[in-house]
Coordinates of C-alpha atoms and ligand atoms in Angstrom, one line a residue:
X27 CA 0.0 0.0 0.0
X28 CA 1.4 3.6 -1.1
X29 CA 0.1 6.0 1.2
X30 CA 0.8 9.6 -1.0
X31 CA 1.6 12.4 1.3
X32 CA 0.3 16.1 0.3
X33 CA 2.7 18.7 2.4
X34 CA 1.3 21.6 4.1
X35 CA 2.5 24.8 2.9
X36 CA 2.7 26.5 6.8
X37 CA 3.0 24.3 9.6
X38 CA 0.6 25.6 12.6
X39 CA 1.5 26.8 16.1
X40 CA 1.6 24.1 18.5
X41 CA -0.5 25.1 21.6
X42 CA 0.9 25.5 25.0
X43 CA 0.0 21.9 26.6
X44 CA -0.7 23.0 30.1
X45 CA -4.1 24.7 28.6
X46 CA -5.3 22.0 26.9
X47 CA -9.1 21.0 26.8
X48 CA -10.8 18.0 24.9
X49 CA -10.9 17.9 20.8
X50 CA -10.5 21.4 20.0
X51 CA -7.5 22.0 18.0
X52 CA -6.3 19.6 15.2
X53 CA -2.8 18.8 13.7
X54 CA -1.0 20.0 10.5
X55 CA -2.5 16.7 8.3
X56 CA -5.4 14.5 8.4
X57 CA -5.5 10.8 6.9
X58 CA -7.6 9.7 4.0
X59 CA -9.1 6.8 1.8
X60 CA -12.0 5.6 0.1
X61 CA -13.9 2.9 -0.5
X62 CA -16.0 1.0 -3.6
X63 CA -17.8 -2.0 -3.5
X64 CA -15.8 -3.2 -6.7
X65 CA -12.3 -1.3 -6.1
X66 CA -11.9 -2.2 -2.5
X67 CA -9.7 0.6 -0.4
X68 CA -7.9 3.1 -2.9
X69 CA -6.1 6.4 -2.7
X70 CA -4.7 6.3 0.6
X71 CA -3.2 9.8 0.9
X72 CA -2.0 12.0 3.9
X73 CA -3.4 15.5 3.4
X74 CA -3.2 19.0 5.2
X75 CA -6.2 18.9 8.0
X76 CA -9.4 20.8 5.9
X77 CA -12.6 20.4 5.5
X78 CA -14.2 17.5 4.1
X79 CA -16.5 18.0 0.9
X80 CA -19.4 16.2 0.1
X81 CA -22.4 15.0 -2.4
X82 CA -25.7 17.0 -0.8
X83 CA -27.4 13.3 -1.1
X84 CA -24.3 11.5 0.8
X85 CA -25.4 8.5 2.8
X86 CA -23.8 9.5 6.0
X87 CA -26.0 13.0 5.8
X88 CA -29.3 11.0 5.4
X89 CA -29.0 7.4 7.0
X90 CA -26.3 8.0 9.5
X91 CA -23.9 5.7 8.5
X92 CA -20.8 6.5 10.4
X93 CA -18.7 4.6 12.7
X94 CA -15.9 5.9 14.8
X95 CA -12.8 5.1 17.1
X96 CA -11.5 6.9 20.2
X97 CA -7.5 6.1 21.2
X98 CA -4.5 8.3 22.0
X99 CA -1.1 8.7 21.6
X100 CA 1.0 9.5 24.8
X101 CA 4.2 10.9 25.3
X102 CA 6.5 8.8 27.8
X103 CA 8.8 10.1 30.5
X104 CA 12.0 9.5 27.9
X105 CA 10.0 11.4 25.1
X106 CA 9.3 8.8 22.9
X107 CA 5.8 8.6 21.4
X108 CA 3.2 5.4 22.4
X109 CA -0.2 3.8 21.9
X110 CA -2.3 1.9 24.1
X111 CA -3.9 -1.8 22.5
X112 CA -4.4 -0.1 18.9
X113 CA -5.2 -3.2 18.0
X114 CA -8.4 -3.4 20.3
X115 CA -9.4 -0.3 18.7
X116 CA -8.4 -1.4 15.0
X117 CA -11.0 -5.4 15.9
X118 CA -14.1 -2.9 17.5
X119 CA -14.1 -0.8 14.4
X120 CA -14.1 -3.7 12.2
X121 CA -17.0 -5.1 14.4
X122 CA -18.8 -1.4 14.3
X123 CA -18.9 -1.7 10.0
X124 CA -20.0 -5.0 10.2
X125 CA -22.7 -3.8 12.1
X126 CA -23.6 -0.6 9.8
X127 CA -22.9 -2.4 6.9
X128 CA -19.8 -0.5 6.2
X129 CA -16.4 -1.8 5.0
X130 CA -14.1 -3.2 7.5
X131 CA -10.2 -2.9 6.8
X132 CA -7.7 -5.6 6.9
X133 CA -6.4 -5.0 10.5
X134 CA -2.4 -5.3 9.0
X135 CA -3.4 -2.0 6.8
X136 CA -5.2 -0.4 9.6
X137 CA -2.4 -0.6 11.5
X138 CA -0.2 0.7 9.4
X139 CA -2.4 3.6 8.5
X140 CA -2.5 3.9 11.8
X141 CA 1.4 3.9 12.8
X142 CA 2.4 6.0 9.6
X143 CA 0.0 8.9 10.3
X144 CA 1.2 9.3 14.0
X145 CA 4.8 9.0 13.0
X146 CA 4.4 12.1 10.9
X147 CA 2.3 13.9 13.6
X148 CA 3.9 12.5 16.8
X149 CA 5.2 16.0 17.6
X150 CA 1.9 17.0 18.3
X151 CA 2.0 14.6 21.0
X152 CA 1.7 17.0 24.2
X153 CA 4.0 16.7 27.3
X154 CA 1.9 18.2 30.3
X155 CA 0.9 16.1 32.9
X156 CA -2.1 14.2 31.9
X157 CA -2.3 15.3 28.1
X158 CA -2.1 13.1 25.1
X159 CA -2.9 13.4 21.3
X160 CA -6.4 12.0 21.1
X161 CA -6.6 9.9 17.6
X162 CA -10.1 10.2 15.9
X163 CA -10.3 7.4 12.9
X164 CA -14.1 7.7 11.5
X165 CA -15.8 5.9 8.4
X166 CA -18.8 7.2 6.8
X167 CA -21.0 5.8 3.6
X168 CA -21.2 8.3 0.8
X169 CA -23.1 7.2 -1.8
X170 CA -24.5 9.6 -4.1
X171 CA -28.0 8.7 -3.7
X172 CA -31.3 9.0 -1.4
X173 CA -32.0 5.1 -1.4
X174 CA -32.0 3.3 1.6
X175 CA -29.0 0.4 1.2
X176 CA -25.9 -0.6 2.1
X177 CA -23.3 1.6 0.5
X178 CA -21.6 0.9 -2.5
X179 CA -18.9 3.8 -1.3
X180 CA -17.4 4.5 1.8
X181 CA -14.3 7.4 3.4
X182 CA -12.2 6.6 6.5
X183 CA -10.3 9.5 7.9
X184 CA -8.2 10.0 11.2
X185 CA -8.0 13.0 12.8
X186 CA -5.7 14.1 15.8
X187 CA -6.1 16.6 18.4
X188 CA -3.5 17.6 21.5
X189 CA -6.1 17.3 24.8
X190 CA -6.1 17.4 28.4
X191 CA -9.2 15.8 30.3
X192 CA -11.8 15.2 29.1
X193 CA -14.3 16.3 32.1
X194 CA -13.5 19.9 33.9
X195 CA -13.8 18.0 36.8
X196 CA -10.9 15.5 35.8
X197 CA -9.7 12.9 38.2
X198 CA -12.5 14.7 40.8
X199 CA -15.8 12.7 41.7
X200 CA -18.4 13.3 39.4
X201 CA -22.3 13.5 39.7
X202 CA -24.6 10.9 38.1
X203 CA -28.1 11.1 37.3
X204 CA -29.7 7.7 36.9
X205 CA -31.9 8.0 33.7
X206 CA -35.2 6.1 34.2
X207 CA -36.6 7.2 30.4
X208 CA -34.5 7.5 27.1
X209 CA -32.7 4.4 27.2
X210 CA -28.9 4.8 24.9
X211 CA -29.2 1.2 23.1
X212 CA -31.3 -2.4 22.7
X213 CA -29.8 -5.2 22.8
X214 CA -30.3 -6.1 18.8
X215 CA -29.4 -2.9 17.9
X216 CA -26.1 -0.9 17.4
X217 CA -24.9 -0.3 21.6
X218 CA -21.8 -2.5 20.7
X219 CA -20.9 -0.5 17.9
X220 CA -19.4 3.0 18.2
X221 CA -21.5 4.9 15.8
X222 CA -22.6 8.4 15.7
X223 CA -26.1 7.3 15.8
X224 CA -25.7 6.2 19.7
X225 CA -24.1 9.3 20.4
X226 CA -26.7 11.9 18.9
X227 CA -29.8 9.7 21.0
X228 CA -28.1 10.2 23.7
X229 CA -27.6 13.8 23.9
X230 CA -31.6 14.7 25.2
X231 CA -30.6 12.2 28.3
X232 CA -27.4 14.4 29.2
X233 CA -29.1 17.8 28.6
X234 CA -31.7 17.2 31.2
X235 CA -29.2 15.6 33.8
X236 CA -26.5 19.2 32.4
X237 CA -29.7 21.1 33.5
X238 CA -29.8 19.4 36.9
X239 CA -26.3 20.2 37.5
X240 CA -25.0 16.4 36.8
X241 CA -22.0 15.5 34.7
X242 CA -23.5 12.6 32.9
X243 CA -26.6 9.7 33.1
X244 CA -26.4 6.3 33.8
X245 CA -28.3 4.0 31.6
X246 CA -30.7 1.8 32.4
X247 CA -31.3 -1.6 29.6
X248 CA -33.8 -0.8 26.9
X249 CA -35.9 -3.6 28.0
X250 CA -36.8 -3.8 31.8
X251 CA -35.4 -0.4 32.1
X252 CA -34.3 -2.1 35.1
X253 CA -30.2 -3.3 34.4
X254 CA -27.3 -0.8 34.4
X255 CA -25.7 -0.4 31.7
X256 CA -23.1 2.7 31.2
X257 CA -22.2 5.6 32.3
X258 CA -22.3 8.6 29.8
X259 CA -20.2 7.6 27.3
X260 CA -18.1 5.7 29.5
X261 CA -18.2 1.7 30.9
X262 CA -19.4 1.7 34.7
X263 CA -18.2 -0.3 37.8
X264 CA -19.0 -0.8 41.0
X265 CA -17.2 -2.1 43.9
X266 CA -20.4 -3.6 46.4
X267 CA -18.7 -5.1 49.6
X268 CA -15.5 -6.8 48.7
X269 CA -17.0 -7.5 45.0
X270 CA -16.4 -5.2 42.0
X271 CA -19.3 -5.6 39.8
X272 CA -19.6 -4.7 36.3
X273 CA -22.2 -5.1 33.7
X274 CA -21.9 -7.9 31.1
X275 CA -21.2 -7.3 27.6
X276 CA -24.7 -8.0 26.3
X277 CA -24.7 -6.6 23.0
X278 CA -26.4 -2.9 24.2
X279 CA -23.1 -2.1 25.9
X280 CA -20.2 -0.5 24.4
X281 CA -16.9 -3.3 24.5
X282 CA -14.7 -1.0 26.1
X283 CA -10.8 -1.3 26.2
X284 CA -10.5 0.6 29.4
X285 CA -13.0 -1.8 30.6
X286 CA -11.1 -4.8 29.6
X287 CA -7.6 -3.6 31.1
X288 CA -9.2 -3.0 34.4
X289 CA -11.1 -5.9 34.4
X290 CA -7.4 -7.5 33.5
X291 CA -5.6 -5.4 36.0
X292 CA -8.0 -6.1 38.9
X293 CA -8.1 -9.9 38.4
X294 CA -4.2 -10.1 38.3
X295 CA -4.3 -8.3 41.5
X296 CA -6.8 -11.3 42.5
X297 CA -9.6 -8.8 43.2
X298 CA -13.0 -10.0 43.1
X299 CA -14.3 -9.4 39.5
X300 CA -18.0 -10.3 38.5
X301 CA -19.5 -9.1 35.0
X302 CA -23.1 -9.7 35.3
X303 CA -26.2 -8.5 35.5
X304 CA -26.5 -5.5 38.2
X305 CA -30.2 -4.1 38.5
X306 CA -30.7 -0.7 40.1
X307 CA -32.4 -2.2 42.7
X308 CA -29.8 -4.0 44.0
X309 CA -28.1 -1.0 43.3
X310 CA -29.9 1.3 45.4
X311 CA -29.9 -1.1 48.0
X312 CA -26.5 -0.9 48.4
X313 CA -26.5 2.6 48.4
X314 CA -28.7 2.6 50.9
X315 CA -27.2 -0.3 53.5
X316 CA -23.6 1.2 52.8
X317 CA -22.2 -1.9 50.9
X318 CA -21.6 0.8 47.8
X319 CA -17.5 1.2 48.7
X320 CA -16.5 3.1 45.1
X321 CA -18.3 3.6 42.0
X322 CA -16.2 5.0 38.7
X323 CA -16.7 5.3 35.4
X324 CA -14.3 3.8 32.3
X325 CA -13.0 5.4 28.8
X326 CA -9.9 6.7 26.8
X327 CA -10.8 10.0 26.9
X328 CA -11.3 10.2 31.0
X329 CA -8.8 7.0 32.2
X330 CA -11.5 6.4 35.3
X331 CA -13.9 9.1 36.6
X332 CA -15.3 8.5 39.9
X333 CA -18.5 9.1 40.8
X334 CA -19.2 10.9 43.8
X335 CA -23.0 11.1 43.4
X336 CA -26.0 9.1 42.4
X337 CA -29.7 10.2 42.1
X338 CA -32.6 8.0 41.1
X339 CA -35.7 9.4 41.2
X340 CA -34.7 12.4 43.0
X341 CA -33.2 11.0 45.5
X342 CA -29.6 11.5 45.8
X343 CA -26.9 9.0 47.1
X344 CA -23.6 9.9 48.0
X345 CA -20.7 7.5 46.9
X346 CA -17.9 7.3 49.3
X347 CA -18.5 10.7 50.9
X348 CA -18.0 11.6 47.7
X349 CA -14.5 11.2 47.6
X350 CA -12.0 9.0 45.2
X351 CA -11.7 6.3 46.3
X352 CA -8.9 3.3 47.0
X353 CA -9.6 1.1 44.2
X354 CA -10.4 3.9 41.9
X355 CA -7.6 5.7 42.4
X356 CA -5.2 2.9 41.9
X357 CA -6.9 1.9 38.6
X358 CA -5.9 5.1 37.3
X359 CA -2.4 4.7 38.7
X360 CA -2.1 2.1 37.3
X361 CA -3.2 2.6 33.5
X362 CA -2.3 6.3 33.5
X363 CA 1.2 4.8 34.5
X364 CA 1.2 2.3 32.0
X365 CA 0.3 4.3 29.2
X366 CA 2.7 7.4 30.0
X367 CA 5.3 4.7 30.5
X368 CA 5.7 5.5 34.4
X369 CA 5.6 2.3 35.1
X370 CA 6.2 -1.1 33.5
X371 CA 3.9 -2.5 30.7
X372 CA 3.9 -6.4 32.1
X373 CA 0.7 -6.7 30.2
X374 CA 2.2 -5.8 27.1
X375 CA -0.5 -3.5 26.0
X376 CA 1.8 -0.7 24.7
X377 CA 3.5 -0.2 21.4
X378 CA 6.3 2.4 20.4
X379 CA 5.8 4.5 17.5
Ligands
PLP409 N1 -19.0 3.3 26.3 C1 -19.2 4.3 25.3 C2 -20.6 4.5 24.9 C3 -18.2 5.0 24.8 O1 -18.4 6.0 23.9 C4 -16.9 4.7 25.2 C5 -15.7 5.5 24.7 O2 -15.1 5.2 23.8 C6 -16.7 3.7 26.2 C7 -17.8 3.0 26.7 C8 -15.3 3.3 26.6 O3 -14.6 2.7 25.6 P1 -13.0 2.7 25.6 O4 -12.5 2.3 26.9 O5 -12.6 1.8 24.5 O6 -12.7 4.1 25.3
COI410 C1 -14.2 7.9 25.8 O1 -13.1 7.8 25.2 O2 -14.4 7.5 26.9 C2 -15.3 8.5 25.0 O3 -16.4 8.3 25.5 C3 -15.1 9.3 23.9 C4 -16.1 10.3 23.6 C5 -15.4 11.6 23.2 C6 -17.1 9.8 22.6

């Protein structure tokens, strides 16, 4: 594969990475390549970061077909440049089109798309405590037509922005509404997959917790409206008595990889790990006997957020006197250390650019 490389005429100002906030600014370049049913992936290119233009009647502007990824690039104590399980991210996407009918890409090509592209742009990578270059690959279908199908034609692109955290509050407890109405996914529909579609159903959920003065919902399952499912747009866990609890992967939930390495972390550690079902009631229960020790949230973009406060049906539950707590605060130890290369990868997870 020859991936051409267009070169920017002016190179931007790199911003000052102490001031950093979440998906702002963009680098110099942006990656590129389309897709036809009958050619396959062509014209992999490496372009100066513009705007993208498209057929009024475009798929993705009708029909929603888009998928996306979420991963970052972080910039080690001895300045070299790493990623965190690409490859996780590289398998979900390939899921997601499956899902949306979209192309998937061999996973040798998406890595090298992958590694190429953040070569070029590692110097973007910021050095501040806590900041990373956030990597943004998206696919969207753009056929030139209004019929409802599959698409014939398909773009991938990856985007990179310097950020900080993600959530104002950053490593600080946040507040959690529980959502007892809009519901983010079924189980049958597209809650595994990381398309836009989940995100933009989502939004009316977090604008009436925003208005409450809460950071994010928690989701109750489509269904029963009665089984947790995720936190915002983050994985959830709880840590009831001596057991840290954490919804199964039923096909509504989002496969995360910060869910999988604490899961991994916490069970080398020989913590008792259950993914199962977790109704609210038993939930609330806890919160009301005092078995609820720690509850946090999971995702790239915020590492582990904890969650200092619950409310369900107006009632409001604070979660270890709304504090961070133990556990918590050594899962973010220990994969914040991991992925700045503070401490040693045993798991293997990281890769050098
Ligand atoms: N759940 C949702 C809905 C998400 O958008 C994300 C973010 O990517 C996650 C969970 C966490 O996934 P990951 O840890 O792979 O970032
Ligand atoms: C995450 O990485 O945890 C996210 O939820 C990404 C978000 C910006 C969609």
């Amino acid at each position: 594969m020859e991936i051409k490389l267009e070169k920017a005429e002016t190179l931007k100002e790199k911003p000052d990475s102490s001031t950093l906030g979440f998906g702002k600014i963009f680098t110099d370049y942006m990656f590129m390549m389309d897709w036809n049913i009958d050619k396959g992936w062509y014209n992999q290119r490496i372009v100066p970061f513009a705007n993208i233009s498209l057929h009024p009647a475009s798929t993705v502007l009708h029909y929603g077909s888009e998928i996306f990824e979420g991963l970052k690039a972080y910039r080690r104590k001895d300045g070299k440049v790493q990623l965190f399980r690409p490859i996780e991210n590289i398998r979900r996407m390939n899921r997601s089109a499956e899902r949306l009918c979209l192309p998937q890409i061999p996973e040798d090509m998406a890595m090298e798309i992958l590694t190429t592209f953040v070569r070029l742009e590692q110097d973007w990578t910021p050095d501040a405590e806590g900041t990373s270059l956030y990597l943004r690959p998206f696919m969207f279908g753009n056929d030139e037509t209004l019929g409802v199908h599959a698409v014939h034609n398909a773009t991938y692109v990856i985007i990179a922005s310097p950020v900080g955290s993600y959530y104002k509050e950053g490593i600080n407890p946040v507040k959690i509404m529980i959502e007892d109405e809009d519901v983010r996914a079924v189980r049958g529909g597209t809650g595994y997959a990381k398309c836009g579609g989940n995100y933009a159903a989502s939004n009316r959920a977090g604008e009436r917790a925003e208005k409450k003065g809460y950071s994010q919902v928690l989701w109750l399952d489509g269904v029963e409206r009665k089984y947790i499912e995720e936190v915002g747009a983050m994985n959830v866990m709880f840590m009831i008595g001596d057991e840290i609890v954490t919804p199964m992967l039923s096909g509504s939930i989002l496969p995360g990889i910060t869910r999988m390495s604490c899961l991994e972390v916490l069970r080398k550690e020989g913590y008792k790990v259950s993914e199962r079902l977790l109704s609210i009631d038993e939930l609330a229960d806890a919160m009301k006997n005092g078995t609820l020790k720690e509850a946090w949230g999971c995702g790239t973009a915020a590492v582990v957020s904890p969650i200092g406060e619950l409310c369900y049906k107006d009632v409001k539950y604070t979660v270890n006197n709304g504090e961070i707590g133990k556990v918590t605060q050594h899962l973010y130890d220990t994969l914040t250390g991991i992925q700045w290369g503070k401490i040693e990868d045993t798991f293997g997870w990281t890769q050098e650019i």
